[in-house]
Short mmCIF file of C-alpha atoms and ligand atoms in Angstrom, two decimals:
data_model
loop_
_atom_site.label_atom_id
_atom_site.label_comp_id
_atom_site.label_asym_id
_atom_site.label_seq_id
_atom_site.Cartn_x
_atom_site.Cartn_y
_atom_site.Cartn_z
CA UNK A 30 -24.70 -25.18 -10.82
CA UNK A 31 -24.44 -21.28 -11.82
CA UNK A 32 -22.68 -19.25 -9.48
CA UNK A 33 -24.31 -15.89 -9.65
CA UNK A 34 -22.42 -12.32 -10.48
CA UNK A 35 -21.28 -11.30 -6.85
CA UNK A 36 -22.10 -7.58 -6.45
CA UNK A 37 -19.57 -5.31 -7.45
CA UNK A 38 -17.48 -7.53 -9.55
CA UNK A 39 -15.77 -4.96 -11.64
CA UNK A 40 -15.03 -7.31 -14.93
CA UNK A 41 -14.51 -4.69 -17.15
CA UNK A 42 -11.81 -3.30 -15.66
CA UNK A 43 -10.25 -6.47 -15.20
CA UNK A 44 -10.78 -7.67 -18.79
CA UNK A 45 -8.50 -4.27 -20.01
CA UNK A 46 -5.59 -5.22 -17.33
CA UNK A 47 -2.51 -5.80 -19.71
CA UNK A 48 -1.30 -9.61 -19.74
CA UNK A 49 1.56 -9.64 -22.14
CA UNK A 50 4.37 -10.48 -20.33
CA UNK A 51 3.58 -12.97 -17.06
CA UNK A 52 6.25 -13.48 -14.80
CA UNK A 53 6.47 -16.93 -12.84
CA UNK A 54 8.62 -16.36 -9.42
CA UNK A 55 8.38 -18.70 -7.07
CA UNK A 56 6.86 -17.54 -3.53
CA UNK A 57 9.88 -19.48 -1.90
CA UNK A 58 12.54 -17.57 -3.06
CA UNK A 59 13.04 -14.40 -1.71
CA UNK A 60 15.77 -12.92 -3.83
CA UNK A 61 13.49 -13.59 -6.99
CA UNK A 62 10.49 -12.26 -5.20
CA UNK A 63 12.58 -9.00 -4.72
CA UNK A 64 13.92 -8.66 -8.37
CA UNK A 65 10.55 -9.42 -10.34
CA UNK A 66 8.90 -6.23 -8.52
CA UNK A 67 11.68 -3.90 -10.92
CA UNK A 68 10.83 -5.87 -14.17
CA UNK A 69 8.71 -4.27 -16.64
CA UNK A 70 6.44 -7.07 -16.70
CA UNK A 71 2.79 -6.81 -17.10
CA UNK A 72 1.82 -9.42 -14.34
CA UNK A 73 3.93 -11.27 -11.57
CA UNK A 74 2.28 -14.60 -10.33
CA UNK A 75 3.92 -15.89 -6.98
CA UNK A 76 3.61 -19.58 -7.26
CA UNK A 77 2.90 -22.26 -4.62
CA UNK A 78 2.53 -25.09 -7.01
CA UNK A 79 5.34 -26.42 -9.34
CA UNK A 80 8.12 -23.90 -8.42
CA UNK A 81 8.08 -24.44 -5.03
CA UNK A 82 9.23 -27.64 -2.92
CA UNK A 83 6.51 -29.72 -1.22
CA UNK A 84 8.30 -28.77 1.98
CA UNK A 85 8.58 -25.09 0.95
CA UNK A 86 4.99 -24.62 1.04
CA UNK A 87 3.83 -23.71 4.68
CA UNK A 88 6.52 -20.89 4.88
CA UNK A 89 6.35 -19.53 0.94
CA UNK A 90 3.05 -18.71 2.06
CA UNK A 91 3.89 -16.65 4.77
CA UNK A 92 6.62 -15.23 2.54
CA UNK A 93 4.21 -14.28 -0.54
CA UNK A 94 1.52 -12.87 2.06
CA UNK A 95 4.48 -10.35 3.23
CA UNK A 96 5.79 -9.56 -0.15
CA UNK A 97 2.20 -9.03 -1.49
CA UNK A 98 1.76 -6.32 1.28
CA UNK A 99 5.20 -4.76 1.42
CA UNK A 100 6.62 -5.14 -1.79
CA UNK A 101 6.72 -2.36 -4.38
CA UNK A 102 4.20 -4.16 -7.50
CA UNK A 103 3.13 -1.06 -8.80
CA UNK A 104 2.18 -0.85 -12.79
CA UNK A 105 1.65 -5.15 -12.19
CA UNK A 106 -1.18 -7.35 -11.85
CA UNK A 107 -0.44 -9.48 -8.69
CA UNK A 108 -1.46 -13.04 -8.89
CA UNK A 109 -0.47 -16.00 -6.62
CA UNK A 110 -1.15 -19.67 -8.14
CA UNK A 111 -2.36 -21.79 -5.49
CA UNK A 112 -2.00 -25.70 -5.84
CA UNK A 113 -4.52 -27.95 -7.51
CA UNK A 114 -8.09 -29.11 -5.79
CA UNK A 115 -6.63 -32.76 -5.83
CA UNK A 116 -3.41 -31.94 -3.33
CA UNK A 117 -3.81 -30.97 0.30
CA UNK A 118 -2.58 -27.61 0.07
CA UNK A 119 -5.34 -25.96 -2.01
CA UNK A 120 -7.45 -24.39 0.96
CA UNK A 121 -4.70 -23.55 3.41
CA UNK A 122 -2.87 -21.43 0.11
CA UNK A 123 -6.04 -19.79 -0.17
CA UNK A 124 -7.12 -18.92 3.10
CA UNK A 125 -3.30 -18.41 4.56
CA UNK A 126 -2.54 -15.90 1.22
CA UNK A 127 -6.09 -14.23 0.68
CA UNK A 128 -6.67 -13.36 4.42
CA UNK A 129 -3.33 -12.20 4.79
CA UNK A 130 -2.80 -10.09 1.70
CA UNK A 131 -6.23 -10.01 -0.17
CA UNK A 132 -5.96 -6.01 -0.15
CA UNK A 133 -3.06 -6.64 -1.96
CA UNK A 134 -4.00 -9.42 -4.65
CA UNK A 135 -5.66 -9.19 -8.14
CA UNK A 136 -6.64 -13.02 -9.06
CA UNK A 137 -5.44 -16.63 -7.69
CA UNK A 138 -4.40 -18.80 -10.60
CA UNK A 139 -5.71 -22.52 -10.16
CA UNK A 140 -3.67 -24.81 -12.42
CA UNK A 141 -4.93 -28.59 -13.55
CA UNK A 142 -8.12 -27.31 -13.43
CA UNK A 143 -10.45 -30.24 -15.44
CA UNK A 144 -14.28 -29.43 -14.65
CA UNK A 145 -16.57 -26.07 -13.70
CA UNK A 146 -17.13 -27.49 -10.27
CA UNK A 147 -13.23 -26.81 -9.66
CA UNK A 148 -13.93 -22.84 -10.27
CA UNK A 149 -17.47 -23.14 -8.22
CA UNK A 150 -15.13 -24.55 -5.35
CA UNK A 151 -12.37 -21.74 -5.42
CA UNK A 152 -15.30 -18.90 -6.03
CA UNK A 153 -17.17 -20.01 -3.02
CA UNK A 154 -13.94 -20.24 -0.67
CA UNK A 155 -13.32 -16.47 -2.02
CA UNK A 156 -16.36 -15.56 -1.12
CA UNK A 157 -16.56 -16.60 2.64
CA UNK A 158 -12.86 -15.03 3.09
CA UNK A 159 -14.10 -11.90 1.10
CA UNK A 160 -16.87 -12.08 3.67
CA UNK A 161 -15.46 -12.53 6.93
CA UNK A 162 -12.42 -10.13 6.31
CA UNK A 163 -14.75 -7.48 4.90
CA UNK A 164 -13.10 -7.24 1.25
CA UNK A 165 -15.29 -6.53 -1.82
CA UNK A 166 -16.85 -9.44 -2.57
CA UNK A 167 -15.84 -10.79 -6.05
CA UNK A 168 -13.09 -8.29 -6.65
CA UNK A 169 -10.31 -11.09 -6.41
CA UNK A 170 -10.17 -12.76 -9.88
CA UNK A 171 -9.55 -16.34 -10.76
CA UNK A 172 -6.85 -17.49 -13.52
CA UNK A 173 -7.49 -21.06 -14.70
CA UNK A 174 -4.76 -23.38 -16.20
CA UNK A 175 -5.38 -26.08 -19.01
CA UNK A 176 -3.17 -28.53 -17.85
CA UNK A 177 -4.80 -31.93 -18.87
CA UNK A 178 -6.78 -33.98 -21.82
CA UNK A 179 -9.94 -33.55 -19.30
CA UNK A 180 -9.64 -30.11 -18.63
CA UNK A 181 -9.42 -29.57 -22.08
CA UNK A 182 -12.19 -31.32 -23.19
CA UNK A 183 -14.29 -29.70 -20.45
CA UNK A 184 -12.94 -25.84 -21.28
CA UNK A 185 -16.13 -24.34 -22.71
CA UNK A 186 -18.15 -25.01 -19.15
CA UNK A 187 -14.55 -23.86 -17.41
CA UNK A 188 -14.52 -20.53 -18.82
CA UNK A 189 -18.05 -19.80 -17.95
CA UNK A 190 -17.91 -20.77 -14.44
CA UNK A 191 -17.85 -18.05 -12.83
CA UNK A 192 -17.63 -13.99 -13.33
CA UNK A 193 -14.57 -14.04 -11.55
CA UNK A 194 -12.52 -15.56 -14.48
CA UNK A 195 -10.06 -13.31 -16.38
CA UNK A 196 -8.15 -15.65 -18.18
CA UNK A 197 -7.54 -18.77 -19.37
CA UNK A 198 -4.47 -20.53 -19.55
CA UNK A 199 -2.63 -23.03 -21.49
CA UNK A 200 0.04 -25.15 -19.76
CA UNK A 201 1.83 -26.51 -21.85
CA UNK A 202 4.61 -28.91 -19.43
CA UNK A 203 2.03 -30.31 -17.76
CA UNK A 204 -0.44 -30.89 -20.93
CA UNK A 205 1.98 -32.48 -22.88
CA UNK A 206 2.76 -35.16 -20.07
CA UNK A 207 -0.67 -35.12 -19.79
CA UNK A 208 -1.29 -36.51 -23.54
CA UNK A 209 2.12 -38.29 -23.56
CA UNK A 210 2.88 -36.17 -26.82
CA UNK A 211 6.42 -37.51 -27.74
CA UNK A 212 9.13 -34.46 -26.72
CA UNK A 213 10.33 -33.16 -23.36
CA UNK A 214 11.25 -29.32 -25.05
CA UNK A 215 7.89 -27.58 -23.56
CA UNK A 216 6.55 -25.55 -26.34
CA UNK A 217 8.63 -26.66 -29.13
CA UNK A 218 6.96 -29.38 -32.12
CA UNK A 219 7.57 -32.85 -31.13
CA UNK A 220 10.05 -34.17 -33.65
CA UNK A 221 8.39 -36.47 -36.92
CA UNK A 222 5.13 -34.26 -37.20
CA UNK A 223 4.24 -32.21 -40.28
CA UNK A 224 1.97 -29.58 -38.67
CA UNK A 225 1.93 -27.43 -35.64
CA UNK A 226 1.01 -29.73 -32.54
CA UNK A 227 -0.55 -27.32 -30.34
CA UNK A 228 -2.74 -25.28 -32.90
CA UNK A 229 -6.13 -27.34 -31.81
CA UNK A 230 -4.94 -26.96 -28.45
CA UNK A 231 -4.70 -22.83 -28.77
CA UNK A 232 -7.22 -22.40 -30.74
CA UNK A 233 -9.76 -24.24 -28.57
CA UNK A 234 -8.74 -22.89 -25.31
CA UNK A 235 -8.90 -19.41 -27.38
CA UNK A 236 -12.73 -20.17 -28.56
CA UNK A 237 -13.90 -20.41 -24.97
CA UNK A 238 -12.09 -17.74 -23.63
CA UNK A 239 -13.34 -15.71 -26.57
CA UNK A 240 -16.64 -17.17 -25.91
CA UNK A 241 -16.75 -15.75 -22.26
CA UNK A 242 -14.95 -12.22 -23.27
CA UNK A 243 -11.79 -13.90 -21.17
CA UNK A 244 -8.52 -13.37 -22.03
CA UNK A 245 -6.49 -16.13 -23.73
CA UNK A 246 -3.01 -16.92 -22.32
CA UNK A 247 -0.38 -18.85 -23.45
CA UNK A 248 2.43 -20.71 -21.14
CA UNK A 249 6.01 -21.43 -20.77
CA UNK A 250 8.98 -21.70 -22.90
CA UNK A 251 11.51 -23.81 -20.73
CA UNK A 252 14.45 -22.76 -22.98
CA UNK A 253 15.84 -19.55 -21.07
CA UNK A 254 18.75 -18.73 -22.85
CA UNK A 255 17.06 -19.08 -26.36
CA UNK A 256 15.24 -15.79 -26.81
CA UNK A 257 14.97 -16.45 -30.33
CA UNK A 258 13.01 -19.33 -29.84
CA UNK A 259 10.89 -18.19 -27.78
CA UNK A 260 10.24 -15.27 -29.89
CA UNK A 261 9.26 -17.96 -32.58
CA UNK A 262 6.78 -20.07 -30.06
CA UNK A 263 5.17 -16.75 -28.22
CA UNK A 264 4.80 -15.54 -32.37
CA UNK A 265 2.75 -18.12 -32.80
CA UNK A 266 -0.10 -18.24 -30.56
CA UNK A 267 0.44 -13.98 -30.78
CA UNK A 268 -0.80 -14.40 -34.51
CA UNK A 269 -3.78 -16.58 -33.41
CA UNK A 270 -5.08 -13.88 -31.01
CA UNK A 271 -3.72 -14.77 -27.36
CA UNK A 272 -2.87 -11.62 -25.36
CA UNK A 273 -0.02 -13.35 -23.51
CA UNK A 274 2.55 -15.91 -22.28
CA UNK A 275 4.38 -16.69 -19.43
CA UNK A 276 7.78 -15.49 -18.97
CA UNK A 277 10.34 -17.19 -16.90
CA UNK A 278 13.77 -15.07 -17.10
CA UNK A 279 13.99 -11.24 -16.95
CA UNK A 280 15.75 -11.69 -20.58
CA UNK A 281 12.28 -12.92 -21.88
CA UNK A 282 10.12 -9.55 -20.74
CA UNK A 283 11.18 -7.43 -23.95
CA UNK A 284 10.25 -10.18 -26.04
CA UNK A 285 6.92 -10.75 -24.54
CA UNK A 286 5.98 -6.86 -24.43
CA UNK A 287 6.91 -6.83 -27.96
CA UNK A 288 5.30 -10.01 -29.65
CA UNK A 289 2.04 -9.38 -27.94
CA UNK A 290 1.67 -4.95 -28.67
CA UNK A 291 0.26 -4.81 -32.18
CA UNK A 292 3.00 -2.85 -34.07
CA UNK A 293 3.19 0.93 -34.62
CA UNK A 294 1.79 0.91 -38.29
CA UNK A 295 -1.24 -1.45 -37.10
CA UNK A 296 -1.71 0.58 -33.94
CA UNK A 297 -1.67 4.08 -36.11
CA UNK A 298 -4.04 2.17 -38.38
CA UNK A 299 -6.40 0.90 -36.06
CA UNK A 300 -6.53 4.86 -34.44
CA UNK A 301 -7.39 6.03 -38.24
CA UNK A 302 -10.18 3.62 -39.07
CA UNK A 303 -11.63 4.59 -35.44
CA UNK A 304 -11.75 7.87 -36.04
CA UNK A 305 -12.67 7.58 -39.83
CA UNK A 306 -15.42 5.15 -38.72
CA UNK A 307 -16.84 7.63 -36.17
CA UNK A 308 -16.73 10.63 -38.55
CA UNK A 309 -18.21 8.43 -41.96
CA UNK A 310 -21.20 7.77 -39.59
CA UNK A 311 -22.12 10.94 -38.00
CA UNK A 312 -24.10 13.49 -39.27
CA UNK A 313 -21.50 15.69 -40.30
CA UNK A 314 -19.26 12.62 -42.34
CA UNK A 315 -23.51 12.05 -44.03
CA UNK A 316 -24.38 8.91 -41.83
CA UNK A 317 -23.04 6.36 -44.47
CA UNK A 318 -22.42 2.67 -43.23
CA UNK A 319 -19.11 2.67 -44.90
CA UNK A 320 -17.03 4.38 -46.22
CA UNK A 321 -13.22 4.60 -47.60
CA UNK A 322 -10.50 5.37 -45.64
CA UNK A 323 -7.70 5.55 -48.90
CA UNK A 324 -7.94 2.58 -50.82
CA UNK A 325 -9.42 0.52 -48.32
CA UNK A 326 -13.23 -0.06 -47.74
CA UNK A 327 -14.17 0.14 -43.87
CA UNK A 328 -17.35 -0.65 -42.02
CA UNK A 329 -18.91 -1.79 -38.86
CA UNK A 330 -16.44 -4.94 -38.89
CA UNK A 331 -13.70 -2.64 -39.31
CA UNK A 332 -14.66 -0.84 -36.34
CA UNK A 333 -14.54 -3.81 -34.21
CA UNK A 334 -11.15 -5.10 -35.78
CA UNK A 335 -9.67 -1.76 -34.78
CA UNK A 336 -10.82 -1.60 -31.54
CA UNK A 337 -9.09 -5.25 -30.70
CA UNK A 338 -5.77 -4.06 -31.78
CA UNK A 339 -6.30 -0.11 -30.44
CA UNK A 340 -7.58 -1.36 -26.89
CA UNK A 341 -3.88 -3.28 -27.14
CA UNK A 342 -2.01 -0.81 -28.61
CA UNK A 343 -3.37 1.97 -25.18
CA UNK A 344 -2.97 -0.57 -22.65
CA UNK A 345 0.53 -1.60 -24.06
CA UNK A 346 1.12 2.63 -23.49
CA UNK A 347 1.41 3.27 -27.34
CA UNK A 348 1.21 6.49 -28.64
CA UNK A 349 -0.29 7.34 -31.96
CA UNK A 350 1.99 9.02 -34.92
CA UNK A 351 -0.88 10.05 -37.23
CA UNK A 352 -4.00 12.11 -37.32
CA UNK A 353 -7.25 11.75 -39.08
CA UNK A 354 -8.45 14.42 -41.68
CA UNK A 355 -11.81 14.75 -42.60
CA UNK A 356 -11.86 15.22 -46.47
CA UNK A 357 -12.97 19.19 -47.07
CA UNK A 358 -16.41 18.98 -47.90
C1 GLV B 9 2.71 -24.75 -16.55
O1 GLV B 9 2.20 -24.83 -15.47
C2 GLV B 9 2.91 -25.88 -17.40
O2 GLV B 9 2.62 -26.99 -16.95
O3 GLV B 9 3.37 -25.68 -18.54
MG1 MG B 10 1.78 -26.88 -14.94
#
């Protein structure tokens, strides 16, 4: 089953929201739900699944609802993750959070997600709230979590389920209980193999979000206190392409904002070959399909390599610290 573009879905804009830094606070917890909304992190997600008590639930609903509509998340993307299709809670988190605060709500995250018809499910419920409550239909996006062997295997027909989805997202607790891979320190190489464990993972939740122009994201690191580590993990699936991880302690942010903006030199780089690009190819630079820019040959690829790491570098807030010169003619 396709589910069809709603009207007025504006992907585009969604696609360019900044992802580096995503902060997990539980929708329980009021004094975290106060603190995340001063943290310069990218996007908050108020959870209802793993970091909330079973008994929690009914009320951190009500609690997220009110902090989605009076809380100060300016410069954030708000996100709540809702619990799995196989629990009870899934439709009451939805319904209780999206007709309460849906004004006030970029995308749901659905975690464990293992098949397409899991997306179809949550896209339809949207779109009967989005109905009744008179919201833009479509505007409220949908994060979905890797979380198992099966959604894994299925990821490709995940990620084009529907024209709500933003991102994808690798969890990496619940994927390695999932596979019983042989270490309980999330993110970190389970001890006795050569390689990196979680590059086929990455890369082939990367391919399908790349696939379906969705944003790849990458999960926890469980280890607080070590921002070193994490620096080490996040560097990692940063080098492979993902725009993002999850960050679970204020003192992670920095680290996050950092690892995932292209530096300065590549961001002042990507700006020159841009501009070099455009002027080469116009009629004034004599229309040529490449050109040099220094030592370095630059074409149509170029182009599209630069504007990867610029469209990073302005969302990130960069700022540019050289020019391009035409050469006097
Ligand atoms: C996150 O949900 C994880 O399971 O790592
Ligand atoms: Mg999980």
């Amino acid at each position: 089953m396709t589910v069809q573009p709603p009207p007025g879905a504006s992907q585009d804009a969604a696609r360019l929201r900044p992802r580096r830094s995503c902060m997990a606070v539980p929708g329980s917890n009021p004094r975290f739900l106060e603190k995340a909304q001063g943290l310069p992190a990218d996007q908050v997600f108020l959870d209802l699944e793993d970091a909330c008590a079973p008994l929690a639930k009914p009320e951190a609903r009500h609690t997220i609802v009110k902090y989605l509509n009076e809380g100060d998340w300016s410069g954030k993307t708000r996100v709540v993750r809702v619990n799995d299709w196989t629990t009870e809670w899934t439709y009451r988190d939805v319904t209780t959070v999206v007709e309460g605060a849906g004004a006030h709500l970029d995308c749901l995250m659905l975690p464990k997600v293992q098949d397409a018809g899991q997306i179809h499910a949550l896209d339809l419920l949207l779109t009967q709230i989005e109905k009744t409550m008179g919201y833009e239909v479509g505007r409220i996006g949908i994060e979905a979590q890797i979380e198992n062997a099966r959604g894994l295997v299925n990821v490709d027909e995940i990620a084009g389920a529907s024209p709500r989805l933003e991102t994808i997202v690798f969890g990496p607790a619940d994927f390695m209980a999932s596979i019983n891979m042989k270490t309980l320190v999330v993110g970190e190489q389970p001890p006795g193999y050569p390689a990196d464990a979680y590059h086929y993972i990455l890369m082939r939740i990367l391919m399908a979000a790349r696939t379906h122009d969705l944003q790849a994201i990458d999960g926890p690191y469980l280890q607080i206190r070590d921002v070193d580590g994490f620096r080490e993990v996040a560097g990692r699936s940063a080098a492979l392409g993902f725009d993002g991880k999850w960050v679970l302690h204020p003192g992670q942010v920095d680290a996050a904002n950092e690892v995932y903006s292209p530096s300065q030199e590549d961001y002042d780089h990507a700006e020159l070959i841009l501009d070099a690009y455009a002027h080469y190819t116009s009629e004034a630079g004599g229309k040529k399909g490449s050109a040099m820019l220094g030592d370095e040959m630059i074409d149509e690829a170029s182009r599209k390599m630069a504007l990867v790491v610029s469209g990073k570098g302005r969302a990130a807030g960069m700022r540019r610290t050289t020019s391009f010169q035409p050469p006097e003619a």
